[in-house]
Short mmCIF file of C-alpha atoms in Angstrom, two decimals:
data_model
loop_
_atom_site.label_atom_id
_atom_site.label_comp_id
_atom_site.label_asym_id
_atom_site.label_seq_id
_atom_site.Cartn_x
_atom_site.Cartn_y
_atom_site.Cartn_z
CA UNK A 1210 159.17 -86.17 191.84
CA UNK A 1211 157.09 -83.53 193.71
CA UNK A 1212 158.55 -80.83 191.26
CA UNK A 1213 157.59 -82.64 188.31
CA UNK A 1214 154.05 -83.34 190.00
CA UNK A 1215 153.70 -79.28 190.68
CA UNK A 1216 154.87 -78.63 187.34
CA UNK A 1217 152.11 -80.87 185.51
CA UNK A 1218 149.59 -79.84 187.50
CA UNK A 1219 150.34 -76.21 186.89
CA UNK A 1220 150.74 -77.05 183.18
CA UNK A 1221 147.02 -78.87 183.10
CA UNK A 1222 145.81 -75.47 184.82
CA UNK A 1223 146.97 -73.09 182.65
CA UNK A 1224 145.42 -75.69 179.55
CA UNK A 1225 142.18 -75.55 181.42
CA UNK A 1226 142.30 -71.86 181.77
CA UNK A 1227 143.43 -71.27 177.98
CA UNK A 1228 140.35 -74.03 177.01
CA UNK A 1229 138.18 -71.58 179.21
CA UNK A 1230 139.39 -68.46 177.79
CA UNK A 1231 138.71 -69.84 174.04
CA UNK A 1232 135.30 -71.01 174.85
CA UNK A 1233 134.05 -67.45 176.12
CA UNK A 1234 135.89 -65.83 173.53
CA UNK A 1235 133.87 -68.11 170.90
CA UNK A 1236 130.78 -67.13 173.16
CA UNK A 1237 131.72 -63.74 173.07
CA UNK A 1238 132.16 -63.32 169.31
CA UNK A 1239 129.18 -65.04 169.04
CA UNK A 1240 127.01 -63.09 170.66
CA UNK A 1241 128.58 -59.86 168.77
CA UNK A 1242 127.65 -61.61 165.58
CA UNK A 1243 123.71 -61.94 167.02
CA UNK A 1244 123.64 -58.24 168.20
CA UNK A 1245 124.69 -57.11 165.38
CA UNK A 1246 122.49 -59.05 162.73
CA UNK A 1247 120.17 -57.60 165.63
CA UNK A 1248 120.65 -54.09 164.86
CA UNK A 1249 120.45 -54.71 161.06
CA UNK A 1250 117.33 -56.50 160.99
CA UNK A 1251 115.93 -53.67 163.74
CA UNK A 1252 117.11 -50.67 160.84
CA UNK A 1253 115.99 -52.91 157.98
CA UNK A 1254 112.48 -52.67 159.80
CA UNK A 1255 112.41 -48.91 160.67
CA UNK A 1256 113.75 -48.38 156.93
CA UNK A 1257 110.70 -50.75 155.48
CA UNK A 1258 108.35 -48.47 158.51
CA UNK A 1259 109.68 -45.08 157.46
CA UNK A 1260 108.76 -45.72 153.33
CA UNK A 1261 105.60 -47.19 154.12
CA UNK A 1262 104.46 -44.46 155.89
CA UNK A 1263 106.10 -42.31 153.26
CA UNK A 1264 104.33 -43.82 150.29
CA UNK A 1265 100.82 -43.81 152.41
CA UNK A 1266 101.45 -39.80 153.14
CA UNK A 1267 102.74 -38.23 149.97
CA UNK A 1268 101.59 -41.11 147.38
CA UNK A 1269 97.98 -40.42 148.62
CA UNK A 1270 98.98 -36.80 148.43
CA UNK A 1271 100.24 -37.07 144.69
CA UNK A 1272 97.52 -39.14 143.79
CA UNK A 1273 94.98 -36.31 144.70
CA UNK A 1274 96.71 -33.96 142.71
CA UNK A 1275 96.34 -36.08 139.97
CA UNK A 1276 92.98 -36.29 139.70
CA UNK A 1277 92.98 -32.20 140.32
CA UNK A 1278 95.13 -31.10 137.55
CA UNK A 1279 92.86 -30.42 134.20
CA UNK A 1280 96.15 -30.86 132.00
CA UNK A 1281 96.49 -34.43 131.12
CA UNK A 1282 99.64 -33.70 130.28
CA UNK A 1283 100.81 -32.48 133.78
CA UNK A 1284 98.56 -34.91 135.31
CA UNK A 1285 100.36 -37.54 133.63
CA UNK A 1286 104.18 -36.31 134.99
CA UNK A 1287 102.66 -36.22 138.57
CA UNK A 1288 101.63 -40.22 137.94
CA UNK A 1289 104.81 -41.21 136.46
CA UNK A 1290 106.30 -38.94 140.29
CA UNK A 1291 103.92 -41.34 141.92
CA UNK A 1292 105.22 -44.65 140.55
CA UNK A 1293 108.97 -43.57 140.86
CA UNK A 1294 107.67 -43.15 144.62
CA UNK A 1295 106.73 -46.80 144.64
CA UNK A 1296 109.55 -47.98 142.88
CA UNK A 1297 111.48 -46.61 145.19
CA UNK A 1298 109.54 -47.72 147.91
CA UNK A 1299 109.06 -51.75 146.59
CA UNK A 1300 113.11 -51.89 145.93
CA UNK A 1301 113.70 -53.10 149.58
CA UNK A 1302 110.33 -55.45 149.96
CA UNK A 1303 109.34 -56.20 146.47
CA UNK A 1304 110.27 -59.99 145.18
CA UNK A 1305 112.12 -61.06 141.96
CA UNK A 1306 110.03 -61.52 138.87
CA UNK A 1307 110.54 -62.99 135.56
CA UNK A 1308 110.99 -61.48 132.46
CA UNK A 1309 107.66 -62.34 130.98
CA UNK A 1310 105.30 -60.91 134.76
CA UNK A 1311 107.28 -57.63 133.99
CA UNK A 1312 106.78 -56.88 130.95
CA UNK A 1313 103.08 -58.24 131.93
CA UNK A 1314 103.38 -55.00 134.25
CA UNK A 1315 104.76 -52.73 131.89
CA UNK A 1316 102.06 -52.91 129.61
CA UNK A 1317 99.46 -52.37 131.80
CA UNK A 1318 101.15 -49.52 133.17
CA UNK A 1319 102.24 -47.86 130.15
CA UNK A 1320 98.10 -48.40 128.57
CA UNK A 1321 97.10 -46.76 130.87
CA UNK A 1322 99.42 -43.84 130.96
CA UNK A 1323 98.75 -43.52 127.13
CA UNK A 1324 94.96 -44.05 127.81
CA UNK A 1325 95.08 -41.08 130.21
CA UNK A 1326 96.28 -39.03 128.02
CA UNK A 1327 94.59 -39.76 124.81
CA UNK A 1328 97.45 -41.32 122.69
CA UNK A 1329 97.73 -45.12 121.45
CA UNK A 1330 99.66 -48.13 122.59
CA UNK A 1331 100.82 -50.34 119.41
CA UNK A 1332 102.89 -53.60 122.22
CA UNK A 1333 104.70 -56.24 119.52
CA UNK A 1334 106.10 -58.79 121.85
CA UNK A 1335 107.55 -61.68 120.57
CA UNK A 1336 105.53 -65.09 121.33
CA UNK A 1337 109.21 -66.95 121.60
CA UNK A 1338 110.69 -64.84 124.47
CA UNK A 1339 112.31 -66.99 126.88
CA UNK A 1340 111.14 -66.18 130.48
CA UNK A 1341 113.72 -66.05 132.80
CA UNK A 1342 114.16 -64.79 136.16
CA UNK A 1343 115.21 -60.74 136.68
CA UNK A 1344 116.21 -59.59 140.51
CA UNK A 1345 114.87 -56.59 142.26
CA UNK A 1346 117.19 -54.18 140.58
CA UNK A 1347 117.04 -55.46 137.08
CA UNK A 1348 113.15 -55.29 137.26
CA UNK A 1349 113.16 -51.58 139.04
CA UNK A 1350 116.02 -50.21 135.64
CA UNK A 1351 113.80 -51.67 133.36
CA UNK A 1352 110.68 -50.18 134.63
CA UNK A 1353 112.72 -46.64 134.67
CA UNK A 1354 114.31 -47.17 131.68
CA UNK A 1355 110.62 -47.55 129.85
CA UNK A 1356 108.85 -45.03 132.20
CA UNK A 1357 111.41 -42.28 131.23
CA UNK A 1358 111.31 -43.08 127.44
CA UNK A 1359 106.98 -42.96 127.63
CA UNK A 1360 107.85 -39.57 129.51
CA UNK A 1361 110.18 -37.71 126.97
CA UNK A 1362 108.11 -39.21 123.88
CA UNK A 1363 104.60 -37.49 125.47
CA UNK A 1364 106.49 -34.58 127.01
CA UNK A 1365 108.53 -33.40 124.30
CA UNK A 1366 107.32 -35.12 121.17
CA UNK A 1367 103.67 -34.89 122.13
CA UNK A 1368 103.26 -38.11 121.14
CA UNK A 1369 99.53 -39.63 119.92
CA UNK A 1370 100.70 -42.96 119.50
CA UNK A 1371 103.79 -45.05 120.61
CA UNK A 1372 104.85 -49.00 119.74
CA UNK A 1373 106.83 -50.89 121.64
CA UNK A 1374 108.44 -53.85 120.06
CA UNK A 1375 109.99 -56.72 122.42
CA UNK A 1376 112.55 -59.35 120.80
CA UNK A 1377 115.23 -61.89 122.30
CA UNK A 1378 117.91 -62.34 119.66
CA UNK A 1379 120.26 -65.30 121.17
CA UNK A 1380 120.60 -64.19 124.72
CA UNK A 1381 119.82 -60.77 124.55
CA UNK A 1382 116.82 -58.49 124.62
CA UNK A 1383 116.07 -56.18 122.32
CA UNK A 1384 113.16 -53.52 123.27
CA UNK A 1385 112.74 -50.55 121.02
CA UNK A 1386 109.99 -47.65 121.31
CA UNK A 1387 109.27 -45.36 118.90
CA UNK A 1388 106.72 -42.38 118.91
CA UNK A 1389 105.39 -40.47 115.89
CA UNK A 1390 106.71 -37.26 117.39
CA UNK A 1391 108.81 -34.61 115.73
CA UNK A 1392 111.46 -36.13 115.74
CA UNK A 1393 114.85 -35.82 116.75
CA UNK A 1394 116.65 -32.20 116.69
CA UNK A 1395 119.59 -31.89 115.39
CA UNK A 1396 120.94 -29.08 118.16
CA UNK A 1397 119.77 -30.90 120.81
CA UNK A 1398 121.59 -34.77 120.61
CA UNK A 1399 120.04 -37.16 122.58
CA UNK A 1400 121.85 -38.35 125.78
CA UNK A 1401 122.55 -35.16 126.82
CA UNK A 1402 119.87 -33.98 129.43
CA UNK A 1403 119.13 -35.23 133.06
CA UNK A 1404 116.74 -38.16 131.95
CA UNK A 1405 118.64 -39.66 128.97
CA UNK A 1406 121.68 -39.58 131.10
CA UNK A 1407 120.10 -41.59 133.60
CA UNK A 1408 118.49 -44.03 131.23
CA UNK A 1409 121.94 -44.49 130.00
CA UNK A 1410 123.09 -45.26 133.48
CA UNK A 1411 120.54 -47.85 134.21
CA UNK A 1412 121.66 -49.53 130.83
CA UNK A 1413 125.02 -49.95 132.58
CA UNK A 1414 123.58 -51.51 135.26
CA UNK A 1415 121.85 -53.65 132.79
CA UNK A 1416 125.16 -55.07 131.61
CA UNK A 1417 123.38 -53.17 127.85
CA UNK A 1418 123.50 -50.29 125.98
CA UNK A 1419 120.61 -47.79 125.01
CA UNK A 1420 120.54 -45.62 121.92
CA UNK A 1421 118.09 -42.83 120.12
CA UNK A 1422 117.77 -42.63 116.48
CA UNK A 1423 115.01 -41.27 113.97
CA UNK A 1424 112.02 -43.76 113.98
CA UNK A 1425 111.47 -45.43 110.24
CA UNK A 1426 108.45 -43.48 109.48
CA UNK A 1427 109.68 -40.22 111.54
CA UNK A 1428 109.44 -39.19 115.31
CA UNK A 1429 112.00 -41.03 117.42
CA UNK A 1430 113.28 -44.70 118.30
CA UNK A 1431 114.73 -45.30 121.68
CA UNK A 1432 116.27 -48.98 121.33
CA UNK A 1433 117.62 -50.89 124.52
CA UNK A 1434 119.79 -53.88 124.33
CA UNK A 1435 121.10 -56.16 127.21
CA UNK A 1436 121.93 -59.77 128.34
CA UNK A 1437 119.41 -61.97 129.92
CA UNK A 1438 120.27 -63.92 132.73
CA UNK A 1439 120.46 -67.44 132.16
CA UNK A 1440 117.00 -69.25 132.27
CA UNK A 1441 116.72 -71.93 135.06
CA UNK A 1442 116.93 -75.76 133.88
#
């Protein structure tokens, strides 16, 4: 009887002590999980600290040259520097848009670019576009995708006037710019240099495709395609 007494009493110890050991196990796991969201929020901040003072340094820096240079056209490739810098920047603190607020953006960005520089913005949008809601990175391709094309058409085709046309045909947009530059050259296929490469790349990303051909009444057409994301009900 006094055997069987010890040996429940040991047997409700060694429970107690395994209940124990789970609990501060759970404890400690929890507390591993809080130190290290810790540490993530903590580099998260210095990350957000570090760009800020980044963009406030060398944006303010590149800004000043821009109103230095006498060459609109190199005064115009240190602007389009200066809002890569912000893109870059806004990625990790900038909120989700909609379709409609950036292509809002994109106009206003790319008349004045075009204003600086003496050419002509011809924007077609379509008054039917649905409007629905694009993340962080789908906003920051787009932007790129547009900036670059502006770029190559005043860089290399000199352009004095560009049109950008904006369509939704089922669920996918269609956005095609054309300048009334030289053209395309027949040695030198599109696609192939650093920038084009790169727009293609951010297609990917897009889930679309991107493509150059000759524009209908000459100079060049750059013509993006990709899937919208699903409107909200």
């Amino acid at each position: 009887m006094i055997e069987r007494l010890l040996m429940l009493a040991l047997l409700a110890a060694l429970a107690a002590a395994l209940f124990v050991c789970r609990r501060e196990r759970r404890r400690a796991d929890a507390l591993a999980r809080q130190l290290a969201q810790a540490n993530r929020t903590a580099a998260a901040e210095e990350q957000k600290r570090l760009l800020a003072d980044l963009h406030d340094d060398i944006g303010a820096k590149l800004t000043t040259l821009v109103h230095a240079l006498d060459d609109p056209q190199q005064a115009d490739l240190v602007r389009s520097v200066v809002q890569d810098f912000r893109d870059i920047v806004s990625r990790t603190q900038q909120d989700p848009c909609s379709l409609l607020e950036a292509l809002g953006q994109m106009r206003e960005e790319t008349e004045q670019r075009l204003d600086a520089v003496g050419s002509r913005l011809d924007w077609q949008q379509a008054a039917d576009l649905p409007d629905p809601p694009l993340d962080e990175a789908q906003v920051l391709h787009l932007f790129r995708i547009v900036r670059e094309a502006i770029t190559n058409a005043l860089r290399h085709g000199s352009a004095t006037h560009i049109r950008v046309r904006v369509r939704a045909f089922g669920e996918r947009l269609l956005l095609d710019l054309t300048d009334d530059g030289p053209g395309l050259r027949p040695q030198t296929p599109p696609g192939l240099g650093r920038g084009t490469s790169s727009m293609r790349d951010r297609a990917r990303q897009l889930s679309g495709t991107i493509d150059w051909e000759p524009g209908t009444l000459g100079g060049t057409k750059v013509i993006l395609e990709f899937p919208l994301p699903p409107a909200p009900r």
